[in-house]
């Protein structure tokens, strides 16, 4: 008998498992609206033209892009590009040398590095998650902080099912938290709900963070992808970094560069000590230590792509157009789905399909309705909030999806 015979079956990941089920589904009408990955108007994966062009630059010069081990924190031009995409080229935090950066493995790796950093260097400070969040946040927290550590939650949406932010309760939770707590915040395009704070609300949150000296831990997985503008989507991060709040950032390039499988990202710590370059180096050094002990060095190919685009004005211009292509197709699909639901007389209020932002929408469909959508119509959604990835909608399947939703809300509670 195997020494490992006691190992039980693991529960499949609630999001990723949908891809397996979808692949097995024989229905000719099947539609994948589960895992968040961009699809073009034909429902196919899309390699950004700017990414293709950058790969041509890279493969034409394999003496420069030579697949050697990278420097521990990542290539300097990669880190520069990451900071510029995140904060803008002329941000004061960059000028004041307050930004410590270390390459990482997409969003998850960057969250891991950031949480391990806080666990080891800011222990005893209470960690807060939004009351609705990406389920993997819980697992990453447990890995970094250990099973015995407990995070608390701050209010995000109304608890009665309204698809709106309960801002008064959120502020109350932030104000009632012990000083110097850590709050995980979605910088833009909240996953899973698609419901974001307004700029005015961010200003109010900033005031609380300054007064309470809270640390803001930003998950930045959708910058540029949500509105088509890095500046708009970077509003909160840029504001907090400018206004003297200590921030940790998990930056992913999966969605905005379409570099899902490359696993490229960056963890940043923006401290508040102006011109203390030694502290910046110390923070970077600590992140390098975590990376070294976990996966040693981060992979280079995705980093080459990000830095090639980030440092070439023409490629960067093309990239910003590509990002807009994706975000405007999503906005168009929001409108088409909404219009179709209205045209066929679907009961209920569906305005949130228009007002949500980014890749996802909480449809409000119940777990039973999500199951029915899958079994009866071969339309795959995430159970949590009936989350729909808007990227899976196309002009060809939107009417089918709307009809499935109508039938489902009429017949399943
Ligand atoms: C999602 O939420 O669907 C994506 O971020 C993919 C993932 O890793 O869960």
mmCIF file of C-alpha atoms and ligand atoms in Angstrom:
data_model
loop_
_atom_site.group_PDB
_atom_site.id
_atom_site.type_symbol
_atom_site.label_atom_id
_atom_site.label_comp_id
_atom_site.label_asym_id
_atom_site.label_seq_id
_atom_site.Cartn_x
_atom_site.Cartn_y
_atom_site.Cartn_z
ATOM 1 C CA UNK A 1 0.000 0.000 0.000
ATOM 2 C CA UNK A 2 1.299 3.430 -0.900
ATOM 3 C CA UNK A 3 2.747 5.607 1.811
ATOM 4 C CA UNK A 4 0.479 8.313 0.412
ATOM 5 C CA UNK A 5 -2.734 6.264 0.385
ATOM 6 C CA UNK A 6 -4.278 8.526 3.011
ATOM 7 C CA UNK A 7 -4.272 11.534 0.655
ATOM 8 C CA UNK A 8 -7.906 12.420 -0.039
ATOM 9 C CA UNK A 9 -9.279 13.752 -3.312
ATOM 10 C CA UNK A 10 -8.962 17.542 -3.506
ATOM 11 C CA UNK A 11 -11.971 19.676 -4.224
ATOM 12 C CA UNK A 12 -11.620 20.996 -7.778
ATOM 13 C CA UNK A 13 -11.083 24.770 -8.029
ATOM 14 C CA UNK A 14 -14.505 26.383 -8.390
ATOM 15 C CA UNK A 15 -13.371 28.566 -11.299
ATOM 16 C CA UNK A 16 -10.701 26.562 -13.124
ATOM 17 C CA UNK A 17 -12.717 23.331 -13.077
ATOM 18 C CA UNK A 18 -15.301 24.984 -15.324
ATOM 19 C CA UNK A 19 -12.781 24.763 -18.182
ATOM 20 C CA UNK A 20 -12.581 20.977 -17.761
ATOM 21 C CA UNK A 21 -16.361 20.592 -17.677
ATOM 22 C CA UNK A 22 -16.723 22.896 -20.659
ATOM 23 C CA UNK A 23 -14.177 20.915 -22.698
ATOM 24 C CA UNK A 24 -16.126 17.704 -21.992
ATOM 25 C CA UNK A 25 -19.493 19.226 -22.908
ATOM 26 C CA UNK A 26 -20.706 17.918 -26.292
ATOM 27 C CA UNK A 27 -23.388 20.576 -26.845
ATOM 28 C CA UNK A 28 -22.931 22.488 -30.125
ATOM 29 C CA UNK A 29 -24.355 25.577 -28.386
ATOM 30 C CA UNK A 30 -22.041 25.583 -25.368
ATOM 31 C CA UNK A 31 -20.824 28.968 -24.140
ATOM 32 C CA UNK A 32 -17.999 29.503 -21.663
ATOM 33 C CA UNK A 33 -18.628 32.502 -19.411
ATOM 34 C CA UNK A 34 -16.661 31.118 -16.478
ATOM 35 C CA UNK A 35 -12.897 31.575 -16.300
ATOM 36 C CA UNK A 36 -11.795 35.143 -16.952
ATOM 37 C CA UNK A 37 -9.836 35.043 -20.186
ATOM 38 C CA UNK A 38 -10.423 37.402 -23.103
ATOM 39 C CA UNK A 39 -11.971 36.028 -26.292
ATOM 40 C CA UNK A 40 -12.243 37.841 -29.629
ATOM 41 C CA UNK A 41 -15.469 38.376 -31.603
ATOM 42 C CA UNK A 42 -15.246 34.756 -32.803
ATOM 43 C CA UNK A 43 -14.895 33.434 -29.272
ATOM 44 C CA UNK A 44 -11.190 32.641 -29.804
ATOM 45 C CA UNK A 45 -8.154 33.524 -27.658
ATOM 46 C CA UNK A 46 -6.527 36.744 -28.901
ATOM 47 C CA UNK A 47 -2.810 37.419 -29.022
ATOM 48 C CA UNK A 48 -2.415 41.186 -28.965
ATOM 49 C CA UNK A 49 -0.784 42.556 -32.171
ATOM 50 C CA UNK A 50 1.642 44.533 -29.974
ATOM 51 C CA UNK A 51 2.624 41.301 -28.196
ATOM 52 C CA UNK A 52 3.206 39.562 -31.550
ATOM 53 C CA UNK A 53 5.355 42.492 -32.660
ATOM 54 C CA UNK A 54 7.344 42.399 -29.412
ATOM 55 C CA UNK A 55 7.919 38.657 -29.826
ATOM 56 C CA UNK A 56 9.302 39.335 -33.317
ATOM 57 C CA UNK A 57 11.749 41.868 -31.813
ATOM 58 C CA UNK A 58 12.778 39.329 -29.167
ATOM 59 C CA UNK A 59 13.276 36.377 -31.506
ATOM 60 C CA UNK A 60 15.253 38.558 -33.943
ATOM 61 C CA UNK A 61 17.884 39.259 -31.279
ATOM 62 C CA UNK A 62 18.568 36.127 -29.297
ATOM 63 C CA UNK A 63 21.993 37.357 -28.273
ATOM 64 C CA UNK A 64 20.298 40.115 -26.290
ATOM 65 C CA UNK A 65 17.249 38.076 -25.247
ATOM 66 C CA UNK A 66 19.406 35.079 -24.499
ATOM 67 C CA UNK A 67 17.365 33.161 -21.933
ATOM 68 C CA UNK A 68 20.022 33.516 -19.246
ATOM 69 C CA UNK A 69 19.041 33.734 -15.599
ATOM 70 C CA UNK A 70 17.617 37.221 -15.000
ATOM 71 C CA UNK A 71 18.863 39.442 -12.170
ATOM 72 C CA UNK A 72 17.115 38.410 -8.941
ATOM 73 C CA UNK A 73 14.490 41.193 -8.867
ATOM 74 C CA UNK A 74 13.968 40.971 -12.645
ATOM 75 C CA UNK A 75 15.436 43.010 -15.525
ATOM 76 C CA UNK A 76 15.785 46.732 -14.692
ATOM 77 C CA UNK A 77 13.863 47.727 -17.830
ATOM 78 C CA UNK A 78 11.094 45.306 -16.926
ATOM 79 C CA UNK A 79 10.793 46.799 -13.435
ATOM 80 C CA UNK A 80 10.851 50.322 -14.875
ATOM 81 C CA UNK A 81 8.054 49.373 -17.279
ATOM 82 C CA UNK A 82 6.005 47.815 -14.469
ATOM 83 C CA UNK A 83 6.290 50.967 -12.369
ATOM 84 C CA UNK A 84 5.397 53.182 -15.318
ATOM 85 C CA UNK A 85 2.335 51.144 -16.261
ATOM 86 C CA UNK A 86 1.231 51.119 -12.634
ATOM 87 C CA UNK A 87 1.867 54.703 -11.580
ATOM 88 C CA UNK A 88 2.473 56.658 -14.794
ATOM 89 C CA UNK A 89 5.892 57.822 -15.947
ATOM 90 C CA UNK A 90 6.022 61.012 -13.874
ATOM 91 C CA UNK A 91 4.610 59.831 -10.560
ATOM 92 C CA UNK A 92 6.194 61.430 -7.486
ATOM 93 C CA UNK A 93 6.718 58.065 -5.776
ATOM 94 C CA UNK A 94 9.019 57.022 -8.639
ATOM 95 C CA UNK A 95 10.862 60.368 -8.610
ATOM 96 C CA UNK A 96 11.281 60.069 -4.838
ATOM 97 C CA UNK A 97 12.626 56.520 -5.163
ATOM 98 C CA UNK A 98 9.918 55.131 -2.910
ATOM 99 C CA UNK A 99 8.922 52.202 -5.114
ATOM 100 C CA UNK A 100 10.477 48.802 -4.430
ATOM 101 C CA UNK A 101 9.688 46.244 -7.123
ATOM 102 C CA UNK A 102 10.365 42.574 -7.711
ATOM 103 C CA UNK A 103 9.247 40.445 -10.643
ATOM 104 C CA UNK A 104 6.817 37.717 -9.757
ATOM 105 C CA UNK A 105 4.477 35.088 -11.177
ATOM 106 C CA UNK A 106 1.422 36.959 -12.436
ATOM 107 C CA UNK A 107 -1.224 37.990 -9.884
ATOM 108 C CA UNK A 108 -1.108 34.939 -7.626
ATOM 109 C CA UNK A 109 2.693 34.973 -7.229
ATOM 110 C CA UNK A 110 2.659 38.704 -6.540
ATOM 111 C CA UNK A 111 -0.073 38.313 -3.935
ATOM 112 C CA UNK A 112 1.998 35.551 -2.359
ATOM 113 C CA UNK A 113 5.150 37.680 -2.239
ATOM 114 C CA UNK A 114 3.240 40.661 -0.814
ATOM 115 C CA UNK A 115 1.468 38.607 1.843
ATOM 116 C CA UNK A 116 4.663 36.760 2.869
ATOM 117 C CA UNK A 117 6.403 40.113 3.130
ATOM 118 C CA UNK A 118 3.682 41.465 5.436
ATOM 119 C CA UNK A 119 3.476 38.282 7.483
ATOM 120 C CA UNK A 120 7.226 38.406 8.152
ATOM 121 C CA UNK A 121 7.689 42.155 8.515
ATOM 122 C CA UNK A 122 4.365 43.495 9.711
ATOM 123 C CA UNK A 123 3.129 40.672 11.917
ATOM 124 C CA UNK A 124 0.351 41.265 14.402
ATOM 125 C CA UNK A 125 -1.455 43.759 12.179
ATOM 126 C CA UNK A 126 -4.988 42.649 11.360
ATOM 127 C CA UNK A 127 -5.564 41.643 7.716
ATOM 128 C CA UNK A 128 -8.933 42.474 6.121
ATOM 129 C CA UNK A 129 -10.435 41.072 2.923
ATOM 130 C CA UNK A 130 -13.481 42.507 1.159
ATOM 131 C CA UNK A 131 -16.611 40.524 2.112
ATOM 132 C CA UNK A 132 -16.803 39.426 -1.533
ATOM 133 C CA UNK A 133 -13.548 38.629 -3.272
ATOM 134 C CA UNK A 134 -11.653 36.356 -5.677
ATOM 135 C CA UNK A 135 -11.759 32.960 -3.919
ATOM 136 C CA UNK A 136 -8.041 32.350 -4.420
ATOM 137 C CA UNK A 137 -7.282 35.263 -2.075
ATOM 138 C CA UNK A 138 -8.279 33.019 0.838
ATOM 139 C CA UNK A 139 -5.915 30.218 -0.170
ATOM 140 C CA UNK A 140 -3.000 32.566 -0.840
ATOM 141 C CA UNK A 141 -3.558 34.176 2.565
ATOM 142 C CA UNK A 142 -3.572 30.794 4.299
ATOM 143 C CA UNK A 143 -0.357 29.747 2.563
ATOM 144 C CA UNK A 144 1.437 32.963 3.535
ATOM 145 C CA UNK A 145 0.050 33.528 7.015
ATOM 146 C CA UNK A 146 -0.470 29.912 8.078
ATOM 147 C CA UNK A 147 -3.666 28.017 8.876
ATOM 148 C CA UNK A 148 -3.861 29.393 12.412
ATOM 149 C CA UNK A 149 -4.020 33.046 11.279
ATOM 150 C CA UNK A 150 -7.384 34.591 10.682
ATOM 151 C CA UNK A 151 -8.285 37.430 8.350
ATOM 152 C CA UNK A 152 -11.363 39.537 8.993
ATOM 153 C CA UNK A 153 -13.771 40.903 6.411
ATOM 154 C CA UNK A 154 -14.859 44.444 5.650
ATOM 155 C CA UNK A 155 -18.219 45.053 4.016
ATOM 156 C CA UNK A 156 -18.223 45.293 0.237
ATOM 157 C CA UNK A 157 -21.686 44.729 -1.290
ATOM 158 C CA UNK A 158 -24.995 44.981 0.573
ATOM 159 C CA UNK A 159 -25.656 41.764 2.458
ATOM 160 C CA UNK A 160 -29.287 41.560 1.262
ATOM 161 C CA UNK A 161 -28.258 40.710 -2.307
ATOM 162 C CA UNK A 162 -28.460 44.232 -3.765
ATOM 163 C CA UNK A 163 -25.757 44.521 -6.386
ATOM 164 C CA UNK A 164 -24.359 47.744 -4.936
ATOM 165 C CA UNK A 165 -21.514 48.741 -2.627
ATOM 166 C CA UNK A 166 -22.646 49.266 0.968
ATOM 167 C CA UNK A 167 -20.305 52.219 1.326
ATOM 168 C CA UNK A 168 -21.467 53.389 4.751
ATOM 169 C CA UNK A 169 -20.819 49.943 6.260
ATOM 170 C CA UNK A 170 -17.503 49.700 4.436
ATOM 171 C CA UNK A 171 -16.328 52.990 5.925
ATOM 172 C CA UNK A 172 -17.572 51.957 9.342
ATOM 173 C CA UNK A 173 -15.567 48.716 9.154
ATOM 174 C CA UNK A 174 -12.439 50.591 8.074
ATOM 175 C CA UNK A 175 -12.865 53.133 10.848
ATOM 176 C CA UNK A 176 -13.538 50.492 13.494
ATOM 177 C CA UNK A 177 -10.523 48.393 12.516
ATOM 178 C CA UNK A 178 -7.448 48.733 14.754
ATOM 179 C CA UNK A 179 -5.030 51.400 13.537
ATOM 180 C CA UNK A 180 -2.378 50.128 11.107
ATOM 181 C CA UNK A 181 -4.481 47.278 9.764
ATOM 182 C CA UNK A 182 -3.946 45.862 6.281
ATOM 183 C CA UNK A 183 -6.781 46.004 3.745
ATOM 184 C CA UNK A 184 -6.880 44.058 0.516
ATOM 185 C CA UNK A 185 -8.409 46.323 -2.135
ATOM 186 C CA UNK A 186 -9.246 45.634 -5.769
ATOM 187 C CA UNK A 187 -7.750 48.591 -7.615
ATOM 188 C CA UNK A 188 -10.288 48.391 -10.453
ATOM 189 C CA UNK A 189 -12.743 45.956 -12.058
ATOM 190 C CA UNK A 190 -13.546 44.152 -8.814
ATOM 191 C CA UNK A 191 -13.419 40.393 -9.268
ATOM 192 C CA UNK A 192 -15.963 38.795 -8.985
ATOM 193 C CA UNK A 193 -18.646 41.504 -8.789
ATOM 194 C CA UNK A 194 -17.565 44.016 -11.455
ATOM 195 C CA UNK A 195 -18.689 46.767 -9.053
ATOM 196 C CA UNK A 196 -16.132 49.480 -8.188
ATOM 197 C CA UNK A 197 -15.892 52.464 -5.871
ATOM 198 C CA UNK A 198 -16.338 55.862 -7.519
ATOM 199 C CA UNK A 199 -13.471 58.347 -7.464
ATOM 200 C CA UNK A 200 -15.214 60.325 -4.707
ATOM 201 C CA UNK A 201 -15.567 57.178 -2.654
ATOM 202 C CA UNK A 202 -11.862 56.387 -3.127
ATOM 203 C CA UNK A 203 -11.071 59.866 -1.773
ATOM 204 C CA UNK A 204 -13.100 59.108 1.341
ATOM 205 C CA UNK A 205 -11.365 55.763 1.791
ATOM 206 C CA UNK A 206 -8.007 57.509 1.394
ATOM 207 C CA UNK A 207 -8.879 59.902 4.216
ATOM 208 C CA UNK A 208 -9.671 56.966 6.504
ATOM 209 C CA UNK A 209 -6.409 55.214 5.574
ATOM 210 C CA UNK A 210 -4.412 58.355 6.311
ATOM 211 C CA UNK A 211 -6.111 58.922 9.653
ATOM 212 C CA UNK A 212 -5.859 55.278 10.719
ATOM 213 C CA UNK A 213 -2.472 54.597 9.118
ATOM 214 C CA UNK A 214 -3.833 51.497 7.400
ATOM 215 C CA UNK A 215 -1.757 49.712 4.781
ATOM 216 C CA UNK A 216 -3.470 49.307 1.392
ATOM 217 C CA UNK A 217 -2.756 46.040 -0.396
ATOM 218 C CA UNK A 218 -3.912 46.556 -3.988
ATOM 219 C CA UNK A 219 -4.696 43.663 -6.280
ATOM 220 C CA UNK A 220 -4.079 45.170 -9.736
ATOM 221 C CA UNK A 221 -5.140 42.490 -12.199
ATOM 222 C CA UNK A 222 -7.146 44.562 -14.692
ATOM 223 C CA UNK A 223 -5.417 47.909 -15.162
ATOM 224 C CA UNK A 224 -6.166 49.264 -18.636
ATOM 225 C CA UNK A 225 -8.392 46.320 -19.382
ATOM 226 C CA UNK A 226 -11.401 47.790 -17.557
ATOM 227 C CA UNK A 227 -11.822 51.235 -19.114
ATOM 228 C CA UNK A 228 -9.156 51.047 -21.812
ATOM 229 C CA UNK A 229 -7.046 53.622 -19.944
ATOM 230 C CA UNK A 230 -4.173 52.856 -17.580
ATOM 231 C CA UNK A 231 -4.649 56.246 -15.984
ATOM 232 C CA UNK A 232 -8.355 55.781 -15.248
ATOM 233 C CA UNK A 233 -7.901 52.247 -13.961
ATOM 234 C CA UNK A 234 -4.852 53.330 -11.959
ATOM 235 C CA UNK A 235 -6.712 56.107 -10.177
ATOM 236 C CA UNK A 236 -6.797 54.564 -6.698
ATOM 237 C CA UNK A 237 -3.267 53.145 -6.727
ATOM 238 C CA UNK A 238 -1.764 56.384 -8.029
ATOM 239 C CA UNK A 239 -3.722 58.428 -5.500
ATOM 240 C CA UNK A 240 -2.708 56.360 -2.480
ATOM 241 C CA UNK A 241 0.953 56.214 -3.597
ATOM 242 C CA UNK A 242 0.980 60.001 -3.990
ATOM 243 C CA UNK A 243 -0.843 60.796 -0.764
ATOM 244 C CA UNK A 244 1.475 59.096 1.687
ATOM 245 C CA UNK A 245 -0.285 55.815 2.331
ATOM 246 C CA UNK A 246 1.974 52.785 2.470
ATOM 247 C CA UNK A 247 0.886 50.406 -0.295
ATOM 248 C CA UNK A 248 1.687 46.900 -1.448
ATOM 249 C CA UNK A 249 0.711 46.034 -5.016
ATOM 250 C CA UNK A 250 0.192 42.697 -6.736
ATOM 251 C CA UNK A 251 0.403 43.549 -10.449
ATOM 252 C CA UNK A 252 -0.584 41.010 -13.068
ATOM 253 C CA UNK A 253 -0.096 41.199 -16.838
ATOM 254 C CA UNK A 254 -2.341 38.231 -17.604
ATOM 255 C CA UNK A 255 -5.417 40.155 -18.715
ATOM 256 C CA UNK A 256 -4.141 43.496 -20.010
ATOM 257 C CA UNK A 257 -1.312 41.949 -22.086
ATOM 258 C CA UNK A 258 -3.184 38.706 -22.756
ATOM 259 C CA UNK A 259 -0.183 36.932 -21.199
ATOM 260 C CA UNK A 260 -2.178 34.330 -19.297
ATOM 261 C CA UNK A 261 0.195 31.380 -19.569
ATOM 262 C CA UNK A 262 3.405 33.407 -19.323
ATOM 263 C CA UNK A 263 2.787 34.066 -15.631
ATOM 264 C CA UNK A 264 4.286 37.520 -15.599
ATOM 265 C CA UNK A 265 3.685 40.057 -12.872
ATOM 266 C CA UNK A 266 5.367 42.226 -10.301
ATOM 267 C CA UNK A 267 5.090 42.889 -6.595
ATOM 268 C CA UNK A 268 5.658 46.490 -5.504
ATOM 269 C CA UNK A 269 5.948 48.110 -2.098
ATOM 270 C CA UNK A 270 5.580 51.875 -2.125
ATOM 271 C CA UNK A 271 6.824 53.282 1.168
ATOM 272 C CA UNK A 272 6.450 56.809 2.463
ATOM 273 C CA UNK A 273 10.061 57.798 3.308
ATOM 274 C CA UNK A 274 11.008 60.315 0.652
ATOM 275 C CA UNK A 275 14.426 59.744 -0.900
ATOM 276 C CA UNK A 276 15.223 56.816 1.376
ATOM 277 C CA UNK A 277 16.650 54.758 -1.456
ATOM 278 C CA UNK A 278 18.293 52.381 1.001
ATOM 279 C CA UNK A 279 14.907 51.409 2.406
ATOM 280 C CA UNK A 280 13.659 50.828 -1.142
ATOM 281 C CA UNK A 281 16.592 48.498 -1.754
ATOM 282 C CA UNK A 282 15.976 46.700 1.537
ATOM 283 C CA UNK A 283 12.334 46.096 0.654
ATOM 284 C CA UNK A 284 13.252 44.864 -2.807
ATOM 285 C CA UNK A 285 15.895 42.612 -1.250
ATOM 286 C CA UNK A 286 13.337 41.044 1.062
ATOM 287 C CA UNK A 287 10.977 40.316 -1.824
ATOM 288 C CA UNK A 288 13.894 38.739 -3.717
ATOM 289 C CA UNK A 289 14.479 36.480 -0.730
ATOM 290 C CA UNK A 290 10.879 35.248 -0.834
ATOM 291 C CA UNK A 291 11.113 34.612 -4.573
ATOM 292 C CA UNK A 292 14.473 32.846 -4.192
ATOM 293 C CA UNK A 293 13.058 30.477 -1.601
ATOM 294 C CA UNK A 294 9.840 29.818 -3.483
ATOM 295 C CA UNK A 295 10.665 29.596 -7.227
ATOM 296 C CA UNK A 296 14.161 31.042 -7.267
ATOM 297 C CA UNK A 297 13.903 33.335 -10.289
ATOM 298 C CA UNK A 298 10.975 34.511 -12.355
ATOM 299 C CA UNK A 299 10.608 33.425 -15.996
ATOM 300 C CA UNK A 300 12.029 35.761 -18.624
ATOM 301 C CA UNK A 301 9.887 35.474 -21.744
ATOM 302 C CA UNK A 302 6.864 37.392 -20.480
ATOM 303 C CA UNK A 303 9.183 39.938 -18.884
ATOM 304 C CA UNK A 304 10.939 40.467 -22.236
ATOM 305 C CA UNK A 305 7.544 41.138 -23.825
ATOM 306 C CA UNK A 306 6.417 43.635 -21.166
ATOM 307 C CA UNK A 307 9.704 45.550 -21.218
ATOM 308 C CA UNK A 308 9.931 45.564 -25.032
ATOM 309 C CA UNK A 309 6.464 47.105 -25.253
ATOM 310 C CA UNK A 310 6.978 49.349 -22.236
ATOM 311 C CA UNK A 311 10.189 50.886 -23.533
ATOM 312 C CA UNK A 312 9.323 51.289 -27.244
ATOM 313 C CA UNK A 313 7.027 54.288 -27.842
ATOM 314 C CA UNK A 314 5.590 52.866 -31.088
ATOM 315 C CA UNK A 315 4.866 49.447 -29.593
ATOM 316 C CA UNK A 316 3.426 51.071 -26.502
ATOM 317 C CA UNK A 317 1.084 53.135 -28.648
ATOM 318 C CA UNK A 318 -0.063 49.971 -30.430
ATOM 319 C CA UNK A 319 -0.463 48.210 -27.089
ATOM 320 C CA UNK A 320 -2.726 50.958 -25.747
ATOM 321 C CA UNK A 321 -4.885 50.588 -28.870
ATOM 322 C CA UNK A 322 -5.018 46.806 -28.314
ATOM 323 C CA UNK A 323 -6.135 47.290 -24.740
ATOM 324 C CA UNK A 324 -8.913 49.560 -25.963
ATOM 325 C CA UNK A 325 -9.954 46.992 -28.529
ATOM 326 C CA UNK A 326 -10.532 44.505 -25.713
ATOM 327 C CA UNK A 327 -12.283 46.877 -23.333
ATOM 328 C CA UNK A 328 -14.574 48.300 -26.003
ATOM 329 C CA UNK A 329 -15.582 44.841 -27.226
ATOM 330 C CA UNK A 330 -16.572 43.999 -23.649
ATOM 331 C CA UNK A 331 -18.596 47.205 -23.326
ATOM 332 C CA UNK A 332 -20.336 46.412 -26.609
ATOM 333 C CA UNK A 333 -21.237 42.925 -25.384
ATOM 334 C CA UNK A 334 -22.632 44.396 -22.152
ATOM 335 C CA UNK A 335 -24.938 46.588 -24.205
ATOM 336 C CA UNK A 336 -25.951 43.775 -26.561
ATOM 337 C CA UNK A 337 -26.778 41.384 -23.729
ATOM 338 C CA UNK A 338 -28.765 44.029 -21.907
ATOM 339 C CA UNK A 339 -30.674 45.052 -25.058
ATOM 340 C CA UNK A 340 -31.488 41.446 -25.877
ATOM 341 C CA UNK A 341 -32.690 40.689 -22.330
ATOM 342 C CA UNK A 342 -34.984 43.724 -22.588
ATOM 343 C CA UNK A 343 -36.156 42.892 -26.115
ATOM 344 C CA UNK A 344 -37.307 39.404 -25.125
ATOM 345 C CA UNK A 345 -38.922 40.688 -21.924
ATOM 346 C CA UNK A 346 -36.722 39.025 -19.293
ATOM 347 C CA UNK A 347 -38.138 39.676 -15.845
ATOM 348 C CA UNK A 348 -35.972 41.479 -13.304
ATOM 349 C CA UNK A 349 -33.692 44.502 -13.230
ATOM 350 C CA UNK A 350 -30.605 43.964 -15.420
ATOM 351 C CA UNK A 351 -29.142 47.463 -15.407
ATOM 352 C CA UNK A 352 -26.085 46.184 -13.519
ATOM 353 C CA UNK A 353 -25.016 44.463 -16.734
ATOM 354 C CA UNK A 354 -24.428 47.958 -18.100
ATOM 355 C CA UNK A 355 -23.041 49.576 -14.972
ATOM 356 C CA UNK A 356 -20.559 46.852 -13.964
ATOM 357 C CA UNK A 357 -17.015 47.350 -15.162
ATOM 358 C CA UNK A 358 -14.309 45.110 -16.554
ATOM 359 C CA UNK A 359 -14.278 41.434 -17.280
ATOM 360 C CA UNK A 360 -16.973 40.268 -14.878
ATOM 361 C CA UNK A 361 -20.565 40.878 -13.851
ATOM 362 C CA UNK A 362 -22.377 39.468 -10.886
ATOM 363 C CA UNK A 363 -25.579 38.502 -12.694
ATOM 364 C CA UNK A 364 -27.380 37.770 -9.436
ATOM 365 C CA UNK A 365 -28.366 34.310 -10.704
ATOM 366 C CA UNK A 366 -28.648 31.878 -7.783
ATOM 367 C CA UNK A 367 -26.519 28.711 -7.507
ATOM 368 C CA UNK A 368 -29.546 26.668 -8.652
ATOM 369 C CA UNK A 369 -30.000 28.941 -11.660
ATOM 370 C CA UNK A 370 -26.279 28.746 -12.505
ATOM 371 C CA UNK A 371 -26.536 24.943 -12.395
ATOM 372 C CA UNK A 372 -29.612 25.034 -14.620
ATOM 373 C CA UNK A 373 -27.831 27.298 -17.122
ATOM 374 C CA UNK A 374 -25.070 24.700 -17.329
ATOM 375 C CA UNK A 375 -27.170 21.537 -17.435
ATOM 376 C CA UNK A 376 -30.025 22.721 -19.643
ATOM 377 C CA UNK A 377 -28.309 25.312 -21.832
ATOM 378 C CA UNK A 378 -24.569 24.452 -21.683
ATOM 379 C CA UNK A 379 -23.859 28.022 -20.576
ATOM 380 C CA UNK A 380 -21.074 28.057 -17.971
ATOM 381 C CA UNK A 381 -20.997 30.676 -15.205
ATOM 382 C CA UNK A 382 -19.258 30.788 -11.820
ATOM 383 C CA UNK A 383 -21.581 29.870 -8.944
ATOM 384 C CA UNK A 384 -20.459 32.765 -6.712
ATOM 385 C CA UNK A 385 -22.955 35.548 -7.488
ATOM 386 C CA UNK A 386 -23.658 33.960 -10.866
ATOM 387 C CA UNK A 387 -20.455 35.621 -12.085
ATOM 388 C CA UNK A 388 -20.332 36.011 -15.842
ATOM 389 C CA UNK A 389 -17.139 36.618 -17.789
ATOM 390 C CA UNK A 390 -18.340 39.123 -20.380
ATOM 391 C CA UNK A 391 -15.447 38.163 -22.674
ATOM 392 C CA UNK A 392 -17.094 34.894 -23.614
ATOM 393 C CA UNK A 393 -20.041 36.681 -25.237
ATOM 394 C CA UNK A 394 -20.020 37.230 -28.994
ATOM 395 C CA UNK A 395 -22.486 38.677 -31.473
ATOM 396 C CA UNK A 396 -23.271 35.080 -32.452
ATOM 397 C CA UNK A 397 -24.021 33.675 -28.984
ATOM 398 C CA UNK A 398 -25.486 36.666 -27.128
ATOM 399 C CA UNK A 399 -29.101 35.973 -28.153
ATOM 400 C CA UNK A 400 -28.736 32.328 -27.128
ATOM 401 C CA UNK A 401 -27.346 33.341 -23.719
ATOM 402 C CA UNK A 402 -30.099 35.918 -23.170
ATOM 403 C CA UNK A 403 -32.787 33.368 -24.048
ATOM 404 C CA UNK A 404 -31.193 30.870 -21.642
ATOM 405 C CA UNK A 405 -31.209 33.490 -18.885
ATOM 406 C CA UNK A 406 -34.853 34.339 -19.543
ATOM 407 C CA UNK A 407 -35.931 30.689 -19.442
ATOM 408 C CA UNK A 408 -33.873 30.150 -16.292
ATOM 409 C CA UNK A 409 -35.205 33.078 -14.263
ATOM 410 C CA UNK A 410 -38.754 32.121 -15.252
ATOM 411 C CA UNK A 411 -38.454 28.481 -14.261
ATOM 412 C CA UNK A 412 -35.827 28.167 -11.538
ATOM 413 C CA UNK A 413 -35.812 29.969 -8.182
HETATM 414 C C1 LIG B 1 -10.759 34.374 -12.874
HETATM 415 O O1 LIG B 1 -11.116 34.909 -11.824
HETATM 416 O O2 LIG B 1 -11.539 33.740 -13.615
HETATM 417 C C2 LIG B 1 -9.333 34.502 -13.338
HETATM 418 O O3 LIG B 1 -8.658 35.406 -12.556
HETATM 419 C C3 LIG B 1 -8.674 33.193 -13.486
HETATM 420 C C4 LIG B 1 -8.317 32.585 -12.174
HETATM 421 O O4 LIG B 1 -7.153 32.277 -11.983
HETATM 422 O O5 LIG B 1 -9.206 32.378 -11.329
#
